[in-house]
Short mmCIF file of C-alpha atoms in Angstrom, two decimals:
data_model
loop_
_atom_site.label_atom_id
_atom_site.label_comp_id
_atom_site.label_asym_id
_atom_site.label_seq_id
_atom_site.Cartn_x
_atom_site.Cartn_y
_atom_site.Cartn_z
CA UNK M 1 0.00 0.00 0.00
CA UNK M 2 1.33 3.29 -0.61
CA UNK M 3 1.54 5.73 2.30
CA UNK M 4 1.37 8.57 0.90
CA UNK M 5 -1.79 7.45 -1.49
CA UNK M 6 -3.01 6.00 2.25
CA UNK M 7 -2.59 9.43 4.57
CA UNK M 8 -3.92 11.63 1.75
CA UNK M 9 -6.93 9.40 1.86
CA UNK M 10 -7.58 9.06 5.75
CA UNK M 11 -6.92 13.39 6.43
CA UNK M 12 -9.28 13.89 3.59
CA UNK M 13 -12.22 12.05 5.77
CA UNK M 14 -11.13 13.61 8.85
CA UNK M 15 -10.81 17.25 7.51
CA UNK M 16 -14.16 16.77 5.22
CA UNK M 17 -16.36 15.13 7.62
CA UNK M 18 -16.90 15.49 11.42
CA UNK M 19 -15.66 13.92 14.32
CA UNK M 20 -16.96 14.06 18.21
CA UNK M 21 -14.03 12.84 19.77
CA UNK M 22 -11.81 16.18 17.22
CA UNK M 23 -14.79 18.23 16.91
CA UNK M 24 -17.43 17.87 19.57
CA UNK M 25 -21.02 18.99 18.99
CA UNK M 26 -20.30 19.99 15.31
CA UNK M 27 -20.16 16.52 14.47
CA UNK M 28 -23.24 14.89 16.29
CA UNK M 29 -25.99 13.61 14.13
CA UNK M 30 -28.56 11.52 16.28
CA UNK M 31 -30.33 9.63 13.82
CA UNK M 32 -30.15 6.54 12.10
CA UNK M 33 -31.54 7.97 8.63
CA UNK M 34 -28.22 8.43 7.07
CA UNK M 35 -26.62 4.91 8.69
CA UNK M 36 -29.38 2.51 7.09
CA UNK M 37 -29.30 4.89 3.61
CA UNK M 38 -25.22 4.09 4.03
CA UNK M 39 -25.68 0.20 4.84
CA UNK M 40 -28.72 -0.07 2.19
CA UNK M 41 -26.11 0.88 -0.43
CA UNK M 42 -23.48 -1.66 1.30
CA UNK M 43 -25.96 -4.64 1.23
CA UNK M 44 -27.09 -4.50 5.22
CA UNK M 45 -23.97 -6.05 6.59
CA UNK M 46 -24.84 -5.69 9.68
CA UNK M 47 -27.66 -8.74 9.38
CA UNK M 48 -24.97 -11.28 8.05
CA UNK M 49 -23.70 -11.95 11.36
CA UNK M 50 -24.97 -11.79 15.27
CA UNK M 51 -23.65 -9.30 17.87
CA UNK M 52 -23.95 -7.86 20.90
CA UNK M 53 -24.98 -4.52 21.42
CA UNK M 54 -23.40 -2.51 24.54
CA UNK M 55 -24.11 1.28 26.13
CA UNK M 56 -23.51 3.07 29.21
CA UNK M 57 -21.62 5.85 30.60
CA UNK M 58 -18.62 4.32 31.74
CA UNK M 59 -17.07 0.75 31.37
CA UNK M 60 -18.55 0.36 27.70
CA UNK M 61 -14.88 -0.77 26.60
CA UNK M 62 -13.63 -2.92 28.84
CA UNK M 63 -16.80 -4.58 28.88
CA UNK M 64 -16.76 -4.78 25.07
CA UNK M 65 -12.87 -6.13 25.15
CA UNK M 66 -13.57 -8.85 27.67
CA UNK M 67 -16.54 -10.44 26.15
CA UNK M 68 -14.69 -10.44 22.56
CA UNK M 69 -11.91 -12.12 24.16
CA UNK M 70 -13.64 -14.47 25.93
CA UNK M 71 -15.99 -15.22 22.97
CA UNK M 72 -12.80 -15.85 20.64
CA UNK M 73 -11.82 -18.67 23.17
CA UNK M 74 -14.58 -20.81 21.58
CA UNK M 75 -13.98 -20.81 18.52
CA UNK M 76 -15.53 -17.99 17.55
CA UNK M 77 -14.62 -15.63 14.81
CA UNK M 78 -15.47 -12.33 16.75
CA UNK M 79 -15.59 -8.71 15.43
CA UNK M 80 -15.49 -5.76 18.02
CA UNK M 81 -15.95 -2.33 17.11
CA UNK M 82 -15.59 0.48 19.83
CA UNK M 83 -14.57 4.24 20.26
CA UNK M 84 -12.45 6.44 20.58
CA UNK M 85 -9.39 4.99 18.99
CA UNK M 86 -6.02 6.25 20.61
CA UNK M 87 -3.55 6.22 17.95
CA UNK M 88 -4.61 4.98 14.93
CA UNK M 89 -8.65 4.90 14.03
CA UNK M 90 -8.38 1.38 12.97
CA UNK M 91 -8.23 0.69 16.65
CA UNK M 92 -11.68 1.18 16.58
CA UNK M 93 -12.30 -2.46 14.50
CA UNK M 94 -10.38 -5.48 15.49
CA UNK M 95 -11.31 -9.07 14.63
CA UNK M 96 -9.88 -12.16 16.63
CA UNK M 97 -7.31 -14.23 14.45
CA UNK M 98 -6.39 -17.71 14.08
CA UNK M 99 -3.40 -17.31 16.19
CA UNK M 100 -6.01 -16.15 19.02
CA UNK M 101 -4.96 -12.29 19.05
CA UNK M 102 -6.89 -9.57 17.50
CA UNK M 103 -6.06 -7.50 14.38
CA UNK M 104 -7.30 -4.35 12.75
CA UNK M 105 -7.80 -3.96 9.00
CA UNK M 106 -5.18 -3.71 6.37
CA UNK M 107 -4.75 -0.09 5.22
CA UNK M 108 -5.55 -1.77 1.83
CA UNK M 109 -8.87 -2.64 2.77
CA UNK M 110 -9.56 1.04 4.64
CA UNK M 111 -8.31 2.80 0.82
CA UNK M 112 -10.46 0.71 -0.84
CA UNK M 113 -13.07 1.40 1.11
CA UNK M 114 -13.20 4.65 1.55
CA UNK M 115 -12.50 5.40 -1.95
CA UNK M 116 -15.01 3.18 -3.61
CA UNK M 117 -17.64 4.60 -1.42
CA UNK M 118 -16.67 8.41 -1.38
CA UNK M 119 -19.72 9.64 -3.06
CA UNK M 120 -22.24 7.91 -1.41
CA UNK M 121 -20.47 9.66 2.06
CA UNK M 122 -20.45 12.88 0.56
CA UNK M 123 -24.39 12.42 -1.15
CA UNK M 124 -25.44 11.95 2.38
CA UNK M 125 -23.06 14.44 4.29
CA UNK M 126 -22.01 11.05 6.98
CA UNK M 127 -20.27 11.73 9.72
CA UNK M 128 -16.88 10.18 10.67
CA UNK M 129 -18.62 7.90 13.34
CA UNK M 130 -21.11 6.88 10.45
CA UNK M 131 -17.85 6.15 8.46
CA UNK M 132 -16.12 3.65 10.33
CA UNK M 133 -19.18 2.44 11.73
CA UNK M 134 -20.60 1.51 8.29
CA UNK M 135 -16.84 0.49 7.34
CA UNK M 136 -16.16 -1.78 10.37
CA UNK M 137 -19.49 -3.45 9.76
CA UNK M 138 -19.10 -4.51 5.86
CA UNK M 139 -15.56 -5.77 6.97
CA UNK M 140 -16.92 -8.14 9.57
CA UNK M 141 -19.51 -9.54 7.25
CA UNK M 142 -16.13 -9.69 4.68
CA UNK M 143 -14.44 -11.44 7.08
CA UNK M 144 -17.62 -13.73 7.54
CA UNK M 145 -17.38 -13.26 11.55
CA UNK M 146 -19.90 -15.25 13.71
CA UNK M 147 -20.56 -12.37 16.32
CA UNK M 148 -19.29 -8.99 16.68
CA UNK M 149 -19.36 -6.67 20.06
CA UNK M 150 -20.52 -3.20 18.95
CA UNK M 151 -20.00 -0.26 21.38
CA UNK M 152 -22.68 2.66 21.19
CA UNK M 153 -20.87 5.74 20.53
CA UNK M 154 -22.92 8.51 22.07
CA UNK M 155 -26.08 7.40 24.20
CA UNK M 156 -27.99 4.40 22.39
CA UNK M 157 -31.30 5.39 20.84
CA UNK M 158 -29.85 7.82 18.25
CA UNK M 159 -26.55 6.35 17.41
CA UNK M 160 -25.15 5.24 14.65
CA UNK M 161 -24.62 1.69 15.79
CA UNK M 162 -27.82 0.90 16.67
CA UNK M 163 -29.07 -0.13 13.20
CA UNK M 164 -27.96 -3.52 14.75
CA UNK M 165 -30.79 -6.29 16.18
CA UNK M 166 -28.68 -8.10 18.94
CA UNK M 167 -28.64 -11.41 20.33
CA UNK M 168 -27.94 -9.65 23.63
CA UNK M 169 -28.10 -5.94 24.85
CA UNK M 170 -25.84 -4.34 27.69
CA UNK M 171 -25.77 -1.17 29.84
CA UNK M 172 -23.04 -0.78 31.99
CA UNK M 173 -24.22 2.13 33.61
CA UNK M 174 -25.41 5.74 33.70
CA UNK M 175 -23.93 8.68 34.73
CA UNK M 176 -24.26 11.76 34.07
CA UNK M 177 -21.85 13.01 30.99
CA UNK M 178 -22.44 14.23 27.64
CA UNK M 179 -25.74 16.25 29.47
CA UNK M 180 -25.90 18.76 26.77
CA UNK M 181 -26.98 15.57 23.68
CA UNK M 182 -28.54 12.98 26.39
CA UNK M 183 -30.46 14.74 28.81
CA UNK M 184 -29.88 17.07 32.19
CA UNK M 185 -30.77 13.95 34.86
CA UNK M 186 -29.51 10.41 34.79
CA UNK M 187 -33.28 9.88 34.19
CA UNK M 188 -33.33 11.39 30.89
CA UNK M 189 -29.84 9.66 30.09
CA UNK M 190 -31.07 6.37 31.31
CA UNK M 191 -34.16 6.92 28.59
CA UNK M 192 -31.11 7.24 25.30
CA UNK M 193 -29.64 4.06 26.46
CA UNK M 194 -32.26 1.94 26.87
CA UNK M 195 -32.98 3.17 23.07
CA UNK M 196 -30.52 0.17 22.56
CA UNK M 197 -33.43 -2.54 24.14
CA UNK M 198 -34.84 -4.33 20.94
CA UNK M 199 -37.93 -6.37 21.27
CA UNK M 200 -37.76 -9.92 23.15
CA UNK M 201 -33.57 -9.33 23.25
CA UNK M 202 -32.30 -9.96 26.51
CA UNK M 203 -30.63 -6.68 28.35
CA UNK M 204 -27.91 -6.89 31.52
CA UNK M 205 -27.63 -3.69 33.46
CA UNK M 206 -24.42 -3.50 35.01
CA UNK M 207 -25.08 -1.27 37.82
CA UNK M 208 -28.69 0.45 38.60
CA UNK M 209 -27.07 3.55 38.99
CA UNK M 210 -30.71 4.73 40.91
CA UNK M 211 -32.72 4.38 37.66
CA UNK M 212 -33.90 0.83 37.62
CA UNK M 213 -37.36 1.86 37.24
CA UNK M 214 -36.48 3.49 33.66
CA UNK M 215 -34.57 0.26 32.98
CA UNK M 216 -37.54 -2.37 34.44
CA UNK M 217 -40.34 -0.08 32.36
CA UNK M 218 -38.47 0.09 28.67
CA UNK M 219 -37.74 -3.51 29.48
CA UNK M 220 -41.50 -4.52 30.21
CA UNK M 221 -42.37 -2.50 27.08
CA UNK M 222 -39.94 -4.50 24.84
CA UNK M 223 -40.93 -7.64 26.32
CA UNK M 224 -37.47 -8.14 26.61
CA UNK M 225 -35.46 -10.58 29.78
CA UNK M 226 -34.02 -8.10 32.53
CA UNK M 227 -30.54 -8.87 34.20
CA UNK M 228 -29.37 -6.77 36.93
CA UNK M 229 -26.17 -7.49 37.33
CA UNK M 230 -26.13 -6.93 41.02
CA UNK M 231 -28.66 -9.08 41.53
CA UNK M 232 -27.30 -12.02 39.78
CA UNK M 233 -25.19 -15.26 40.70
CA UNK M 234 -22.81 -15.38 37.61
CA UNK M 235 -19.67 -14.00 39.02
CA UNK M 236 -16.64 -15.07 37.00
CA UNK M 237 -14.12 -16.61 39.09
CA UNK M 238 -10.99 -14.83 38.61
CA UNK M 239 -8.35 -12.94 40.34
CA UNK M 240 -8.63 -9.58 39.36
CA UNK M 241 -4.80 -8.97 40.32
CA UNK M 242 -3.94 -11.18 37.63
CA UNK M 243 -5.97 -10.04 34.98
CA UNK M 244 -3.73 -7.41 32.67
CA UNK M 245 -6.90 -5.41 32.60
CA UNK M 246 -6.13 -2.96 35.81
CA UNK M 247 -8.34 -1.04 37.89
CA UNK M 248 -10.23 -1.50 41.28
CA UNK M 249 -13.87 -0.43 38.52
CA UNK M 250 -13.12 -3.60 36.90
CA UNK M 251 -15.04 -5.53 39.84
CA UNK M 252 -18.05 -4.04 38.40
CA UNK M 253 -17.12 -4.98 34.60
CA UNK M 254 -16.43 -8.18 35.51
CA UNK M 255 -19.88 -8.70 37.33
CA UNK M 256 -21.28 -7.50 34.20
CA UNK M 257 -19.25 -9.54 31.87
CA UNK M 258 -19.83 -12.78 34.11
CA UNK M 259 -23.96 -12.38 33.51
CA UNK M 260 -23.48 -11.44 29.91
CA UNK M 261 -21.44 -14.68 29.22
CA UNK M 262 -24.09 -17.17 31.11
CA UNK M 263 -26.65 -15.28 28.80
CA UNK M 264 -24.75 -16.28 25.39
CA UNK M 265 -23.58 -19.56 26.48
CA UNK M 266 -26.93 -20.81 28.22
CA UNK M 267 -27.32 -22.35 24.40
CA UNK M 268 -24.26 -23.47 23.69
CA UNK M 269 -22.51 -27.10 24.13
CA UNK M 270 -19.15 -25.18 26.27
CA UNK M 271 -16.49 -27.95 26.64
CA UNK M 272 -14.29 -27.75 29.77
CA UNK M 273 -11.36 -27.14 28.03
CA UNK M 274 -13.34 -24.69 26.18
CA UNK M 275 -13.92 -22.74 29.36
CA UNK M 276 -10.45 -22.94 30.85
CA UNK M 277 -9.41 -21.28 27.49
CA UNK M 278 -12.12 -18.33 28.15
CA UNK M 279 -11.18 -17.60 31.47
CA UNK M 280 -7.60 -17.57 29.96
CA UNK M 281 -9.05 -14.94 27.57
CA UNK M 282 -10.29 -12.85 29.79
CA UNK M 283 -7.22 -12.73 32.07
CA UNK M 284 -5.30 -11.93 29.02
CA UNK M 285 -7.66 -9.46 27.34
CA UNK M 286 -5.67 -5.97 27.19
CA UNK M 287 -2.80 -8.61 25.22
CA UNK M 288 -5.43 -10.29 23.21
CA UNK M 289 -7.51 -6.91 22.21
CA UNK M 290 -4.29 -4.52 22.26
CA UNK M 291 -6.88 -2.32 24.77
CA UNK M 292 -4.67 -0.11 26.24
CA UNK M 293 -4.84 2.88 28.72
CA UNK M 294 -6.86 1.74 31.52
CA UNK M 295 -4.72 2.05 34.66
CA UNK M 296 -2.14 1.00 32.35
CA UNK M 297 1.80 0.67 33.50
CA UNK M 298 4.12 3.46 31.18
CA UNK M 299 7.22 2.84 33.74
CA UNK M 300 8.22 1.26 36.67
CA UNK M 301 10.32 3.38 37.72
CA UNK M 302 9.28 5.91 38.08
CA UNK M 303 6.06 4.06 38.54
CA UNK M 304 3.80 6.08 35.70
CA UNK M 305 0.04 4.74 35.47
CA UNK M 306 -2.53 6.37 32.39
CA UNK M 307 -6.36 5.78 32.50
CA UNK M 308 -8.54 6.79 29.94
CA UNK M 309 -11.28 8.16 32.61
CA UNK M 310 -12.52 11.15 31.47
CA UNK M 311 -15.56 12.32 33.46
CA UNK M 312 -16.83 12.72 37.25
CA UNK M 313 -18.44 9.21 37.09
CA UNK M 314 -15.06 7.35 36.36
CA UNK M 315 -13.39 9.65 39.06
CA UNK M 316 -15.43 8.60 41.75
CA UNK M 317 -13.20 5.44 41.95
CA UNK M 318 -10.34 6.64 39.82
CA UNK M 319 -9.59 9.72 42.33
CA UNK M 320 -9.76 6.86 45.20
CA UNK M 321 -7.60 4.75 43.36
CA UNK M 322 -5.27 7.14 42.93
CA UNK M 323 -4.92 8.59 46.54
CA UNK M 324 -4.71 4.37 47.47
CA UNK M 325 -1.74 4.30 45.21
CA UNK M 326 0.25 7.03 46.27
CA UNK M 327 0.02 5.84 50.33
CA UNK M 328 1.51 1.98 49.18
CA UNK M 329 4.93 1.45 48.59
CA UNK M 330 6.13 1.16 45.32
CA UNK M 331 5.40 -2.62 43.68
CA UNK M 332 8.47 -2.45 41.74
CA UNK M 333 11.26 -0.95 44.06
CA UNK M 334 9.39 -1.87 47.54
CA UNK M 335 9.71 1.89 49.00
CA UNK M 336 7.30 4.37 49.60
CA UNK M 337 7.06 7.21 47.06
CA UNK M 338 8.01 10.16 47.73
CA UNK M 339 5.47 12.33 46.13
CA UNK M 340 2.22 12.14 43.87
CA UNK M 341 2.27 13.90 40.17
CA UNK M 342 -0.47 13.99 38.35
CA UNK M 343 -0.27 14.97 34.18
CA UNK M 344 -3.96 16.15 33.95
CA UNK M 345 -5.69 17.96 31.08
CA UNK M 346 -9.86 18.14 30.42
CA UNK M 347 -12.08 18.77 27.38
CA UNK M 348 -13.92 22.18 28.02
CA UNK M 349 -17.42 20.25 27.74
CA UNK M 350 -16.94 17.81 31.03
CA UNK M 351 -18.30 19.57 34.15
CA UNK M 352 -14.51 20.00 35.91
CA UNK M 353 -16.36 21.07 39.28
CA UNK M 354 -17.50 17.94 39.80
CA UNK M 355 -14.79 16.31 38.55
CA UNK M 356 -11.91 18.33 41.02
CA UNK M 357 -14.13 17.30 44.03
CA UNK M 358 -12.98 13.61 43.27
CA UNK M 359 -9.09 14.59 42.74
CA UNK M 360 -6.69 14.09 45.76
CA UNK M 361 -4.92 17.04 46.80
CA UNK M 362 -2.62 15.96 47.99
CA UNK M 363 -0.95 15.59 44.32
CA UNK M 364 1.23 18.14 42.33
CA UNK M 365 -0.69 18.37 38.97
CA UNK M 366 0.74 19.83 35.63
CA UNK M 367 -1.80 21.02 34.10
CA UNK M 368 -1.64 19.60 30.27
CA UNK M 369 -3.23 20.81 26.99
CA UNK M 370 -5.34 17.99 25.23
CA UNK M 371 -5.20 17.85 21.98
CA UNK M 372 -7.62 18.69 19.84
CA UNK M 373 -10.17 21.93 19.22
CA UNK M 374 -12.53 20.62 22.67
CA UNK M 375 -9.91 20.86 25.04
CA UNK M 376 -9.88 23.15 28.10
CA UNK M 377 -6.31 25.11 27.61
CA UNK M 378 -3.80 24.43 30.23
CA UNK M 379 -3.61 27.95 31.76
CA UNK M 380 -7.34 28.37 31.96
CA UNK M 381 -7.43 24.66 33.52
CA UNK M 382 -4.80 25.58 36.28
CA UNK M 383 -6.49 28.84 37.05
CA UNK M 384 -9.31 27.05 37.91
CA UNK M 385 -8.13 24.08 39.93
CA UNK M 386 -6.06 26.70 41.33
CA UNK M 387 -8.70 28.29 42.95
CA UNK M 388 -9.77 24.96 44.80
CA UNK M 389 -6.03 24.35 46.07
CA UNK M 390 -4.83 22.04 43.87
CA UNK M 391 -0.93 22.45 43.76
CA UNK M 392 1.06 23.26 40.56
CA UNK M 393 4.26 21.21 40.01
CA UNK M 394 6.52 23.94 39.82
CA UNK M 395 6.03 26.72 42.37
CA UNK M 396 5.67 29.92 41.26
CA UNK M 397 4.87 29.19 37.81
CA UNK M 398 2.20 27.15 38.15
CA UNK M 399 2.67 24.30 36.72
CA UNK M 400 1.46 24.65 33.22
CA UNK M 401 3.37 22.28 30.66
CA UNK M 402 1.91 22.61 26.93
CA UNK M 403 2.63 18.75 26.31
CA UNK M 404 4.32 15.86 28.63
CA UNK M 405 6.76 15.43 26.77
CA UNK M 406 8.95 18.57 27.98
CA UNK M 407 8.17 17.68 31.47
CA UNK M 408 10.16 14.38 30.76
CA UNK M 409 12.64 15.53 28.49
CA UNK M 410 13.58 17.82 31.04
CA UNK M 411 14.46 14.93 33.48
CA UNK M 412 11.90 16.75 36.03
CA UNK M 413 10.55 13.15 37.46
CA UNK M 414 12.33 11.61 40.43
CA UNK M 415 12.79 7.69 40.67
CA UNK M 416 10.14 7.67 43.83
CA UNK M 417 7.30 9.34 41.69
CA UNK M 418 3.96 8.23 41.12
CA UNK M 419 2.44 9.65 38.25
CA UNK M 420 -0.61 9.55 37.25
CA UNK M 421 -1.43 10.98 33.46
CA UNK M 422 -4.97 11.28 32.17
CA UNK M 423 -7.91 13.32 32.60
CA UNK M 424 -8.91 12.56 29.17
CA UNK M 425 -8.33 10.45 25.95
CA UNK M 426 -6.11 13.08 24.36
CA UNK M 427 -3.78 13.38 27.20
CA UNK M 428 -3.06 9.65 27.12
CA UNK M 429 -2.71 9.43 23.62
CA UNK M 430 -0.09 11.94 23.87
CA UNK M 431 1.29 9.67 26.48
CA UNK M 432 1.18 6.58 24.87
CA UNK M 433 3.81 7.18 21.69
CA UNK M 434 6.16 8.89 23.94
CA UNK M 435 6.46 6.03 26.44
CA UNK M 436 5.91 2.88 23.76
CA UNK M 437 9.01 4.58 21.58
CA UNK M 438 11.37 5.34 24.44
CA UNK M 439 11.21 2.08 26.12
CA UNK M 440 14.51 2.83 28.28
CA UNK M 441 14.29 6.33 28.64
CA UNK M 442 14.82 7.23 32.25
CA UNK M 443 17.69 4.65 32.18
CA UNK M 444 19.05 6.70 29.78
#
């Protein structure tokens, strides 16, 4: 494939049509007209294979990893499709190989793609999600998988994914972000996600979240199998200290994922080496899915940790974590830290007052720009956290950095740090590259 043929190709559709995760509200069309006109003219993929169909406010990708994993363990040709990518946007589609590890698509197949069907994006003025929604779709029916995981985007009723008819539906759980496109009260948010229910499908609810009433009532209106998680006996029966997925929320993902799997394998004849193989799977699922970025390991020493949290739902038990982890002695050199840094940047539409509440402050924080035209600028982010005595790295000037990168170059982290970098997507996809390509950099 030629590269240059390739990038001229892929900044064309992100320069001509809109992206959320670049863009924010410019780029939100709720609405499913212009996904089934784009899938009509693709031949329906989406009915040539089963999925699974999963929302909620927070969790929606570990959730989405695990069960792909552990569905590939039976032999299973699985597809997963989820958002935002990191890196690359062919992050967003994987499908599980041969050799038991997921891959994205060739750039051959994303060229061809895009260019054959150029017109017919432009014709209906798609959106980037309606892109490589429509384009990860006719590549698993391609590929001829058996079942695919499909993440909801933004909310559930309106989104672009939800042109799909599961075998199961999910909600993780509702909080309240994105208020401004879902709704002012987790009521009203609660309402777009169940827009995901489809008649007589079976739904899990991973956590009530003090809406189960909107959940039971769309439910009994679908005629469609309720699962609270909470309530259920299906706990999986693994370690979560040995799973490479980290972080103390994945108790609740793997309650989730544990009543999910009973529902898909209640049919199936599941072999006991069969199931020793998922469990393996789902211990190994940030390897197998290349998910990266939730309470994910940079450096040990210093110890640096990224998470992809990004709103005052995920901070309720990241900003615990986090304080946890900077009182414990360090796993990889056995001594206490010495102090707690914390790389943090924000997009300007998450509600940072609620978020700050959940921040220890007992942290220095350098206060990061995100990338991208949503993000709250550095200077305007420190003012405000500022104001609620949250400490700047550097005294006296505040502690603004405009990426991580020159905090590092400038050898400004001590062996007994903990860092912490995230805040949102951006800032640990900034991270990411920096860290992956300097493997021995502070031995340096």
């Amino acid at each position: 494939m030629d590269s240059e043929l390739y990038d001229k190709e892929i900044e064309f559709i992100f320069n001509r049509f809109p992206s959320f995760q670049r863009d924010g509200g410019n780029a939100y069309k709720p609405g499913l007209e212009n996904m089934r006109k784009i899938v009509a003219q693709l031949g329906n993929p989406q009915e040539r294979f089963a999925s699974v169909h999963i929302a909620g406010t927070n969790g929606k990708g570990s959730t989405s990893h695990m069960i792909a994993a552990a569905m590939s363990a039976l032999d299973k040709k699985v597809g997963l499709y989820t958002s935002p990518h990191l890196t690359d946007f062919r992050e967003r589609m994987k499908i599980s190989s041969p050799e038991g590890r997921f891959i994205m698509p060739s750039k051959e197949f994303v060229y061809s793609f895009l260019t054959r069907n150029k017109s017919l994006f432009l014709d209906v003025d798609a959106s980037f999600f309606e892109i490589t929604t429509a384009m990860a779709f006719y590549w698993f029916a391609q590929e001829g998988v058996d079942i695919a995981v499909v993440e909801c985007g933004l909310g559930g009723r309106l989104d672009a994914t939800n042109i799909v008819t599961p075998v199961l539906s999910i909600i993780t759980n509702i909080g309240m972000d994105h208020c401004e496109y879902l709704g002012d009260t987790p009521e009203k948010i609660a309402a777009e996600k169940c827009g995901i229910i489809k008649h007589g499908v079976p739904v899990v609810v991973g956590e009530k979240s003090g809406v189960a009433s909107v959940f039971t009532e769309k439910a009994r209106l679908m005629c469609s199998p309720l699962f609270f998680a909470e309530e259920q006996n299906a706990e999986l029966f693994v370690d979560l200290k040995k799973m490479d997925l980290k972080g103390e929320y994945q108790k609740q993902n793997v309650r989730c994922v544990g009543v999910a799997l009973k529902l898909l394998l209640d049919n199936m004849a599941v072999s006991v080496q069969a199931m020793s193989r998922l469990y393996r799977n789902i211990y190994n699922t940030a390897w197998l899915t290349s998910l990266r970025g939730r309470w994910m390991t940079l450096s040990e020493i210093p110890h640096i940790i990224c998470d992809t949290g990004h709103n005052a739902h995920a901070f309720r038990i990241l900003g615990e974590e986090m304080q946890r982890a900077v009182l414990r002695n360090s796993p990889f050199t056995g001594k206490p830290y010495g102090r707690g840094v914390a790389f943090f940047g924000v997009v300007a539409d998450k509600d940072l007052e609620a978020i700050m509440h959940l921040l220890p402050a007992g942290y220095y924080y350098c206060f990061v720009n995100a990338k991208g035209k949503r993000a709250l600028p550095a200077a305007i982010l420190q003012e405000k956290m500022a104001g609620h005595g949250f400490k700047g790295m550097i005294l006296g000037e505040g502690g603004v950095y405009e990426s991580l990168a020159l905090f590092f170059e400038g050898k400004m982290a001590r062996p007994d740090d903990f860092i912490f970098i995230g805040g949102s997507s951006y800032v640990v996809a900034e991270a990411l590259p920096f860290f992956e390509g300097k493997k021995n950099f502070f031995a340096e």
